[in-house]
Structures are given as structure tokens and as C-alpha cells.
PDB file of C-alpha atoms in Angstrom:
ATOM      1  CA  ALA A  11       5.831 -14.638   7.464  1.00 71.00           C
ATOM      2  CA  GLN A  12       7.121 -12.405   4.758  1.00 80.00           C
ATOM      3  CA  THR A  13       9.030  -9.262   5.685  1.00 91.00           C
ATOM      4  CA  VAL A  14      10.181  -6.298   3.631  1.00 95.00           C
ATOM      5  CA  THR A  15      13.088  -4.106   4.713  1.00 96.00           C
ATOM      6  CA  GLN A  16      13.994  -0.663   3.442  1.00 96.00           C
ATOM      7  CA  SER A  17      17.225   0.327   5.130  1.00 95.00           C
ATOM      8  CA  GLN A  18      17.268   3.954   3.951  1.00 96.00           C
ATOM      9  CA  PRO A  19      14.789   6.107   5.911  1.00 95.00           C
ATOM     10  CA  GLU A  20      15.738   9.119   3.788  1.00 97.00           C
ATOM     11  CA  MET A  21      17.614   9.783   0.558  1.00 97.00           C
ATOM     12  CA  SER A  22      18.502  13.046  -1.130  1.00 97.00           C
ATOM     13  CA  VAL A  23      19.453  13.605  -4.771  1.00 97.00           C
ATOM     14  CA  GLN A  24      20.117  16.564  -7.011  1.00 97.00           C
ATOM     15  CA  GLU A  25      17.585  17.257  -9.727  1.00 97.00           C
ATOM     16  CA  ALA A  26      18.491  15.449 -12.982  1.00 97.00           C
ATOM     17  CA  GLU A  27      20.736  12.988 -11.152  1.00 97.00           C
ATOM     18  CA  THR A  28      20.149   9.265 -10.620  1.00 98.00           C
ATOM     19  CA  VAL A  29      19.221   7.705  -7.288  1.00 98.00           C
ATOM     20  CA  THR A  30      18.785   4.109  -6.170  1.00 98.00           C
ATOM     21  CA  LEU A  31      16.475   3.051  -3.350  1.00 98.00           C
ATOM     22  CA  SER A  32      17.167  -0.267  -1.648  1.00 98.00           C
ATOM     23  CA  CYS A  33      14.758  -2.997  -0.655  1.00 98.00           C
ATOM     24  CA  THR A  34      15.313  -6.506   0.656  1.00 97.00           C
ATOM     25  CA  TYR A  35      12.701  -9.062   1.543  1.00 96.00           C
ATOM     26  CA  ASP A  36      12.435 -12.406   3.202  1.00 94.00           C
ATOM     27  CA  THR A  37      10.243 -15.203   1.940  1.00 91.00           C
ATOM     28  CA  SER A  38      10.264 -18.954   1.577  1.00 90.00           C
ATOM     29  CA  GLU A  39       8.088 -18.765  -1.529  1.00 88.00           C
ATOM     30  CA  SER A  40       9.447 -19.123  -5.044  1.00 88.00           C
ATOM     31  CA  ASP A  41       6.637 -17.293  -6.805  1.00 87.00           C
ATOM     32  CA  TYR A  42       5.569 -13.829  -5.728  1.00 89.00           C
ATOM     33  CA  TYR A  43       5.269 -10.227  -6.871  1.00 90.00           C
ATOM     34  CA  LEU A  44       7.191  -7.137  -5.891  1.00 94.00           C
ATOM     35  CA  PHE A  45       6.112  -3.518  -6.206  1.00 95.00           C
ATOM     36  CA  TRP A  46       7.335   0.007  -5.662  1.00 97.00           C
ATOM     37  CA  TYR A  47       4.673   2.505  -4.612  1.00 95.00           C
ATOM     38  CA  LYS A  48       5.037   6.272  -4.368  1.00 95.00           C
ATOM     39  CA  GLN A  49       3.174   8.331  -1.748  1.00 92.00           C
ATOM     40  CA  PRO A  50       3.511  12.120  -2.298  1.00 90.00           C
ATOM     41  CA  PRO A  51       2.758  14.373   0.693  1.00 84.00           C
ATOM     42  CA  SER A  52      -0.979  14.394   1.481  1.00 75.00           C
ATOM     43  CA  ARG A  53      -1.755  12.426  -1.666  1.00 79.00           C
ATOM     44  CA  GLN A  54      -2.659   8.855  -2.366  1.00 85.00           C
ATOM     45  CA  MET A  55      -0.279   6.022  -2.950  1.00 90.00           C
ATOM     46  CA  ILE A  56       0.283   5.138  -6.597  1.00 90.00           C
ATOM     47  CA  LEU A  57       2.039   2.229  -8.254  1.00 92.00           C
ATOM     48  CA  VAL A  58       5.425   3.032  -9.781  1.00 95.00           C
ATOM     49  CA  ILE A  59       6.574  -0.339 -11.037  1.00 94.00           C
ATOM     50  CA  ARG A  60       5.979  -4.065 -10.516  1.00 92.00           C
ATOM     51  CA  GLN A  61       8.074  -7.219 -10.958  1.00 93.00           C
ATOM     52  CA  GLU A  62       6.985 -10.842 -11.179  1.00 90.00           C
ATOM     53  CA  ALA A  63       9.474 -13.147  -9.458  1.00 90.00           C
ATOM     54  CA  TYR A  64       9.387 -15.746 -12.227  1.00 88.00           C
ATOM     55  CA  LYS A  65      10.572 -13.168 -14.776  1.00 88.00           C
ATOM     56  CA  GLN A  66      14.336 -12.729 -14.974  1.00 86.00           C
ATOM     57  CA  GLN A  67      14.140  -9.505 -16.938  1.00 92.00           C
ATOM     58  CA  ASN A  68      14.138  -6.379 -14.807  1.00 94.00           C
ATOM     59  CA  ALA A  69      11.026  -4.225 -15.146  1.00 93.00           C
ATOM     60  CA  THR A  70      11.321  -0.697 -16.504  1.00 94.00           C
ATOM     61  CA  GLU A  71       8.813   2.172 -16.718  1.00 92.00           C
ATOM     62  CA  ASN A  72      10.248   5.245 -18.396  1.00 95.00           C
ATOM     63  CA  ARG A  73      12.715   6.793 -15.902  1.00 97.00           C
ATOM     64  CA  PHE A  74      12.078   4.058 -13.331  1.00 97.00           C
ATOM     65  CA  SER A  75      13.775   0.669 -13.384  1.00 97.00           C
ATOM     66  CA  VAL A  76      14.442  -2.093 -10.923  1.00 97.00           C
ATOM     67  CA  ASN A  77      17.377  -4.356 -10.159  1.00 97.00           C
ATOM     68  CA  PHE A  78      15.792  -7.637  -9.116  1.00 97.00           C
ATOM     69  CA  GLN A  79      18.200 -10.139  -7.587  1.00 96.00           C
ATOM     70  CA  LYS A  80      16.081 -13.149  -6.642  1.00 95.00           C
ATOM     71  CA  ALA A  81      18.825 -15.187  -4.996  1.00 94.00           C
ATOM     72  CA  ALA A  82      19.843 -12.232  -2.855  1.00 96.00           C
ATOM     73  CA  LYS A  83      16.173 -11.287  -2.242  1.00 96.00           C
ATOM     74  CA  SER A  84      16.927  -7.766  -3.300  1.00 97.00           C
ATOM     75  CA  PHE A  85      14.681  -5.386  -5.252  1.00 97.00           C
ATOM     76  CA  SER A  86      16.119  -1.899  -5.704  1.00 98.00           C
ATOM     77  CA  LEU A  87      14.512   1.003  -7.560  1.00 98.00           C
ATOM     78  CA  LYS A  88      16.552   3.280  -9.793  1.00 98.00           C
ATOM     79  CA  ILE A  89      15.191   6.690 -10.702  1.00 98.00           C
ATOM     80  CA  SER A  90      17.015   8.350 -13.590  1.00 98.00           C
ATOM     81  CA  ASP A  91      16.932  12.069 -14.393  1.00 97.00           C
ATOM     82  CA  SER A  92      15.272  12.872 -11.045  1.00 98.00           C
ATOM     83  CA  GLN A  93      12.561  15.520 -11.155  1.00 97.00           C
ATOM     84  CA  LEU A  94      11.076  17.690  -8.429  1.00 96.00           C
ATOM     85  CA  GLY A  95       7.812  15.771  -8.791  1.00 95.00           C
ATOM     86  CA  ASP A  96       9.576  12.574  -7.749  1.00 97.00           C
ATOM     87  CA  ALA A  97       9.808  13.833  -4.173  1.00 96.00           C
ATOM     88  CA  ALA A  98       7.714  11.453  -2.056  1.00 96.00           C
ATOM     89  CA  MET A  99       7.768   8.466   0.267  1.00 95.00           C
ATOM     90  CA  TYR A 100       8.609   5.312  -1.650  1.00 97.00           C
ATOM     91  CA  PHE A 101       7.388   1.964  -0.374  1.00 96.00           C
ATOM     92  CA  CYS A 102       8.601  -1.431  -1.464  1.00 97.00           C
ATOM     93  CA  ALA A 103       5.910  -4.105  -1.231  1.00 95.00           C
ATOM     94  CA  TYR A 104       5.524  -7.859  -1.604  1.00 92.00           C
ATOM     95  CA  ARG A 105       2.562  -9.980  -2.499  1.00 88.00           C
ATOM     96  CA  LEU A 106       1.877 -13.665  -2.955  1.00 81.00           C
ATOM     97  CA  PRO A 107       0.327 -14.742  -6.243  1.00 72.00           C
ATOM     98  CA  GLY A 108      -2.658 -16.525  -4.664  1.00 62.00           C
ATOM     99  CA  GLY A 109      -6.318 -15.879  -5.389  1.00 53.00           C
ATOM    100  CA  GLY A 110      -5.947 -12.330  -6.585  1.00 55.00           C
ATOM    101  CA  ALA A 111      -7.030 -10.825  -3.277  1.00 63.00           C
ATOM    102  CA  ASP A 112      -3.955 -11.028  -1.068  1.00 77.00           C
ATOM    103  CA  GLY A 113      -2.889  -7.821   0.590  1.00 86.00           C
ATOM    104  CA  LEU A 114       0.506  -6.187   0.294  1.00 90.00           C
ATOM    105  CA  THR A 115       3.324  -6.446   2.806  1.00 92.00           C
ATOM    106  CA  PHE A 116       5.111  -3.098   2.854  1.00 94.00           C
ATOM    107  CA  GLY A 117       8.516  -1.891   3.952  1.00 95.00           C
ATOM    108  CA  LYS A 118       8.759   1.167   6.201  1.00 93.00           C
ATOM    109  CA  GLY A 119       9.452   3.462   3.295  1.00 95.00           C
ATOM    110  CA  THR A 120      12.193   5.780   2.069  1.00 97.00           C
ATOM    111  CA  HIS A 121      11.655   9.514   2.048  1.00 96.00           C
ATOM    112  CA  LEU A 122      13.128  10.850  -1.200  1.00 97.00           C
ATOM    113  CA  ILE A 123      14.174  14.500  -1.313  1.00 97.00           C
ATOM    114  CA  ILE A 124      14.955  16.181  -4.621  1.00 97.00           C
ATOM    115  CA  GLN A 125      17.365  19.104  -4.368  1.00 96.00           C
ATOM    116  CA  PRO A 126      16.787  21.764  -7.063  1.00 93.00           C
TER     117      PRO A 126
ATOM    118  CA  ASP B  25     -12.390   9.736 -13.341  1.00 64.00           C
ATOM    119  CA  ALA B  26     -12.692   6.368 -11.669  1.00 62.00           C
ATOM    120  CA  MET B  27     -11.275   6.517  -8.200  1.00 90.00           C
ATOM    121  CA  VAL B  28     -11.190   5.519  -4.544  1.00 93.00           C
ATOM    122  CA  ILE B  29     -12.705   8.072  -2.179  1.00 95.00           C
ATOM    123  CA  GLN B  30     -12.276   8.210   1.572  1.00 96.00           C
ATOM    124  CA  ASN B  31     -14.336  10.301   3.929  1.00 91.00           C
ATOM    125  CA  PRO B  32     -13.578  12.143   6.018  1.00 92.00           C
ATOM    126  CA  ARG B  33      -9.927  12.991   5.287  1.00 93.00           C
ATOM    127  CA  TYR B  34      -9.415  13.914   8.942  1.00 95.00           C
ATOM    128  CA  GLN B  35     -11.331  12.463  11.872  1.00 97.00           C
ATOM    129  CA  VAL B  36     -11.016  13.349  15.521  1.00 97.00           C
ATOM    130  CA  THR B  37     -12.637  11.135  18.127  1.00 95.00           C
ATOM    131  CA  GLN B  38     -12.516  10.687  21.853  1.00 96.00           C
ATOM    132  CA  PHE B  39     -10.976   7.779  23.673  1.00 96.00           C
ATOM    133  CA  GLY B  40     -13.522   4.962  23.705  1.00 96.00           C
ATOM    134  CA  LYS B  41     -16.041   6.669  21.409  1.00 97.00           C
ATOM    135  CA  PRO B  42     -16.967   4.514  18.383  1.00 96.00           C
ATOM    136  CA  VAL B  43     -15.957   5.879  15.028  1.00 97.00           C
ATOM    137  CA  THR B  44     -16.654   4.854  11.429  1.00 97.00           C
ATOM    138  CA  LEU B  45     -14.459   5.577   8.432  1.00 97.00           C
ATOM    139  CA  SER B  46     -15.870   5.379   4.929  1.00 97.00           C
ATOM    140  CA  CYS B  47     -14.481   4.252   1.598  1.00 97.00           C
ATOM    141  CA  SER B  48     -16.195   4.259  -1.768  1.00 97.00           C
ATOM    142  CA  GLN B  49     -14.997   3.323  -5.227  1.00 95.00           C
ATOM    143  CA  THR B  50     -16.133   3.925  -8.780  1.00 91.00           C
ATOM    144  CA  LEU B  51     -13.804   1.291 -10.242  1.00 86.00           C
ATOM    145  CA  ASN B  52     -16.294  -1.564  -9.795  1.00 87.00           C
ATOM    146  CA  HIS B  53     -13.524  -3.657  -8.218  1.00 87.00           C
ATOM    147  CA  ASN B  54     -14.521  -6.759  -6.328  1.00 87.00           C
ATOM    148  CA  VAL B  55     -11.777  -6.557  -3.690  1.00 90.00           C
ATOM    149  CA  MET B  56     -11.510  -3.819  -1.054  1.00 93.00           C
ATOM    150  CA  TYR B  57      -8.779  -3.555   1.571  1.00 95.00           C
ATOM    151  CA  TRP B  58      -8.185  -1.585   4.751  1.00 97.00           C
ATOM    152  CA  TYR B  59      -4.638  -0.753   5.844  1.00 96.00           C
ATOM    153  CA  GLN B  60      -3.446   0.996   9.000  1.00 96.00           C
ATOM    154  CA  GLN B  61      -0.399   3.249   8.655  1.00 93.00           C
ATOM    155  CA  LYS B  62       1.080   4.623  11.867  1.00 93.00           C
ATOM    156  CA  SER B  63       3.544   7.467  11.805  1.00 87.00           C
ATOM    157  CA  SER B  64       6.895   6.470  10.233  1.00 81.00           C
ATOM    158  CA  GLN B  65       5.736   2.870   9.845  1.00 86.00           C
ATOM    159  CA  ALA B  66       4.756   0.631   6.973  1.00 88.00           C
ATOM    160  CA  PRO B  67       1.089   0.307   6.046  1.00 92.00           C
ATOM    161  CA  LYS B  68      -0.298  -2.835   7.653  1.00 94.00           C
ATOM    162  CA  LEU B  69      -3.205  -4.831   6.245  1.00 94.00           C
ATOM    163  CA  LEU B  70      -6.149  -5.110   8.642  1.00 96.00           C
ATOM    164  CA  PHE B  71      -8.628  -7.040   6.491  1.00 93.00           C
ATOM    165  CA  HIS B  72     -10.153  -7.255   3.051  1.00 93.00           C
ATOM    166  CA  TYR B  73     -13.380  -8.180   1.299  1.00 93.00           C
ATOM    167  CA  TYR B  74     -13.430 -10.334  -1.800  1.00 90.00           C
ATOM    168  CA  ASP B  75     -16.952  -9.561  -2.971  1.00 90.00           C
ATOM    169  CA  LYS B  76     -18.959 -10.303   0.181  1.00 92.00           C
ATOM    170  CA  ASP B  77     -16.377 -12.625   1.700  1.00 91.00           C
ATOM    171  CA  PHE B  78     -14.631 -11.044   4.663  1.00 93.00           C
ATOM    172  CA  ASN B  79     -10.986 -11.937   5.316  1.00 91.00           C
ATOM    173  CA  ASN B  80      -9.504 -10.831   8.611  1.00 92.00           C
ATOM    174  CA  GLU B  81      -5.754 -10.756   9.231  1.00 90.00           C
ATOM    175  CA  ALA B  82      -4.806 -12.946  12.185  1.00 88.00           C
ATOM    176  CA  ASP B  83      -3.355 -10.100  14.246  1.00 90.00           C
ATOM    177  CA  THR B  84      -6.071  -7.512  13.628  1.00 95.00           C
ATOM    178  CA  PRO B  85      -7.561  -6.541  17.011  1.00 94.00           C
ATOM    179  CA  ASP B  86     -11.238  -7.349  17.650  1.00 94.00           C
ATOM    180  CA  ASN B  87     -11.777  -3.640  18.178  1.00 95.00           C
ATOM    181  CA  PHE B  88     -11.664  -3.248  14.389  1.00 97.00           C
ATOM    182  CA  GLN B  89     -14.648  -4.340  12.310  1.00 96.00           C
ATOM    183  CA  SER B  90     -15.677  -3.821   8.720  1.00 97.00           C
ATOM    184  CA  ARG B  91     -18.844  -3.766   6.660  1.00 96.00           C
ATOM    185  CA  ARG B  92     -19.380  -3.889   2.931  1.00 97.00           C
ATOM    186  CA  PRO B  93     -23.054  -3.273   2.127  1.00 96.00           C
ATOM    187  CA  ASN B  94     -22.488  -3.241  -1.632  1.00 95.00           C
ATOM    188  CA  THR B  95     -19.705  -3.315  -4.239  1.00 93.00           C
ATOM    189  CA  SER B  96     -19.044   0.415  -4.019  1.00 95.00           C
ATOM    190  CA  PHE B  97     -18.824   1.007  -0.284  1.00 97.00           C
ATOM    191  CA  CYS B  98     -16.764  -0.361   2.568  1.00 97.00           C
ATOM    192  CA  PHE B  99     -16.663   0.872   6.165  1.00 97.00           C
ATOM    193  CA  LEU B 100     -14.115   0.551   8.928  1.00 97.00           C
ATOM    194  CA  ASP B 101     -15.628   0.590  12.420  1.00 97.00           C
ATOM    195  CA  ILE B 102     -13.467   1.090  15.490  1.00 97.00           C
ATOM    196  CA  ARG B 103     -15.626   0.124  18.442  1.00 96.00           C
ATOM    197  CA  SER B 104     -13.590   1.653  21.267  1.00 96.00           C
ATOM    198  CA  PRO B 105     -10.670   3.674  19.939  1.00 97.00           C
ATOM    199  CA  GLY B 106      -7.576   3.820  22.072  1.00 96.00           C
ATOM    200  CA  LEU B 107      -4.669   6.235  21.830  1.00 96.00           C
ATOM    201  CA  GLY B 108      -2.716   3.547  19.990  1.00 95.00           C
ATOM    202  CA  ASP B 109      -5.274   3.521  17.193  1.00 97.00           C
ATOM    203  CA  ALA B 110      -4.322   6.999  16.037  1.00 97.00           C
ATOM    204  CA  ALA B 111      -3.053   6.496  12.499  1.00 96.00           C
ATOM    205  CA  MET B 112      -3.690   7.004   8.810  1.00 95.00           C
ATOM    206  CA  TYR B 113      -6.221   4.494   7.499  1.00 97.00           C
ATOM    207  CA  LEU B 114      -5.865   3.607   3.840  1.00 96.00           C
ATOM    208  CA  CYS B 115      -8.529   1.999   1.699  1.00 96.00           C
ATOM    209  CA  ALA B 116      -7.501   0.196  -1.476  1.00 94.00           C
ATOM    210  CA  THR B 117      -9.237  -1.768  -4.205  1.00 91.00           C
ATOM    211  CA  SER B 118      -8.249  -4.276  -6.839  1.00 87.00           C
ATOM    212  CA  GLY B 119      -9.996  -6.243  -9.543  1.00 79.00           C
ATOM    213  CA  GLY B 120      -8.903  -9.611  -8.159  1.00 59.00           C
ATOM    214  CA  ARG B 121      -7.818 -12.476 -10.423  1.00 54.00           C
ATOM    215  CA  PRO B 122      -7.875 -16.251 -10.399  1.00 49.00           C
ATOM    216  CA  SER B 123      -4.944 -17.924  -8.703  1.00 46.00           C
ATOM    217  CA  GLY B 124      -1.764 -17.974 -10.807  1.00 45.00           C
ATOM    218  CA  ALA B 125      -2.635 -14.897 -12.846  1.00 45.00           C
ATOM    219  CA  ALA B 126      -0.687 -11.696 -12.435  1.00 51.00           C
ATOM    220  CA  PRO B 127      -2.216  -9.586  -9.689  1.00 58.00           C
ATOM    221  CA  ASN B 128      -4.157  -6.511 -10.562  1.00 67.00           C
ATOM    222  CA  GLU B 129      -2.819  -3.248  -9.314  1.00 78.00           C
ATOM    223  CA  GLN B 130      -4.165  -2.019  -5.990  1.00 86.00           C
ATOM    224  CA  PHE B 131      -5.622   1.474  -6.178  1.00 89.00           C
ATOM    225  CA  PHE B 132      -5.413   3.511  -3.005  1.00 92.00           C
ATOM    226  CA  GLY B 133      -7.572   6.264  -1.610  1.00 94.00           C
ATOM    227  CA  PRO B 134      -6.043   9.391  -0.033  1.00 92.00           C
ATOM    228  CA  GLY B 135      -6.494   8.027   3.481  1.00 94.00           C
ATOM    229  CA  THR B 136      -8.260   9.191   6.629  1.00 96.00           C
ATOM    230  CA  ARG B 137      -6.063  10.502   9.412  1.00 96.00           C
ATOM    231  CA  LEU B 138      -7.571   9.518  12.762  1.00 97.00           C
ATOM    232  CA  THR B 139      -6.753  11.417  15.938  1.00 97.00           C
ATOM    233  CA  VAL B 140      -7.822  10.014  19.304  1.00 97.00           C
ATOM    234  CA  LEU B 141      -8.070  12.476  22.189  1.00 95.00           C
TER     235      LEU B 141
END
């Protein structure tokens, strides 16, 4: 079975600084997808960024980028120029590429605090 | 705006009293998922519907059932809630794609927080 591990229960960063959230995963598959989701307090989970395992290029979305190391099974999220609105729980998630209906396997999450 | 709606946002039930949680979507997605998220834990997939096809996760307790009467609605039934079933229940949808294609994003509802007394 696939597992996703987020070793940082909580991270704190000053506004406008850069922070990196860690994620490792375990799988025997060679093709899969990885995601970072953001869950603000009392609000729904939204997708931040996704990475396809067969792509070597790291995904980027504005201030958000990933460092995908397939051999090390590592998938970290870098947030540049942190803003107060970035404060949330961040979940790393894994999904197989089958059928289009497979559910996500999540890590336990990292609580990100932005210090003004 | 197209969205995933969950009702109620907060539900209190008594130990052993059946409870139903509701999810509706205006995205016209063919896949709907139910996740259980206990405090300080990762969301865990319970089951999903691909159109009318029900797919149960192997370790989902029999106490949990689901119904999908049409594309827009999906229900989570807990037949005899125990104290250990207190959690946030998340509904999500996705468009679904043929095997090998990049997965569609999953869109989540705000969740229903269930308290069992």
C-alpha cells in the first residue's frame, strides 16, 4: 500500500519569506501523481499544485513550486513571498493513474503559520 | 458558481442513532468520493461512486454505507455511530478520465463535522 509522510506537524514563517514543506511517500509504482492541497480554517480543501511522476520538470504555480525527487520519493512544496492568506493546513497527496476515479492517499498535514 | 455542497456543516447524533450526511454538486462530475478526517489525522478514503458503480475501500467498516440516487447527490449513511466515528466527513468530486490520462482535479466540499454523544 502507498503511504505519504509529512514529518513537520507545524511550520512558521515570516510574511514575505520563503518556506519549504516536506513530503515523502512510499510506492512500488513507477507512474503516479502527486498533489499539494491547502485547507484553510473552516474552509474547503483546494488544490495548490500537482506533479506527474513521468515528468522530470518540477511543477510551478506562481509563488508555489515543488522539488520532486523521484528516486528519493520526495515531493516538497516551496512557498515564496509568503502571505497571510497562505496560513492553512497543507496536505501532500498521492494518486495512481488508473481509471480516473482512484481516491487520494493523504499525509497527516503540516500546519503553516504566517507571522506578520 | 459550480461547487460541492455539504449539509449540514455540523451534525450531532447519539451513540447508535443512524445518521445521514448529504453532498450535492453542480459540477456535473461523474465521480463522487467520501473521506473521513479525524482530528490531527490525514483524510482517509471510505468509498467512491463512478457514475452508479460503487467502490468500497477494503478497510471501510460495514457501519458506513452510501447512496447515489442521481449524478448530483450522494449520501453517507452511518447505521450505528460509535464514539470513534466522530470526525470531519469530506465529500469530493472529479470528472474522471480514461486510464493513462492525467487525473482531473478533485473538488472538495467544506465538510460535515460529526459529533457522537
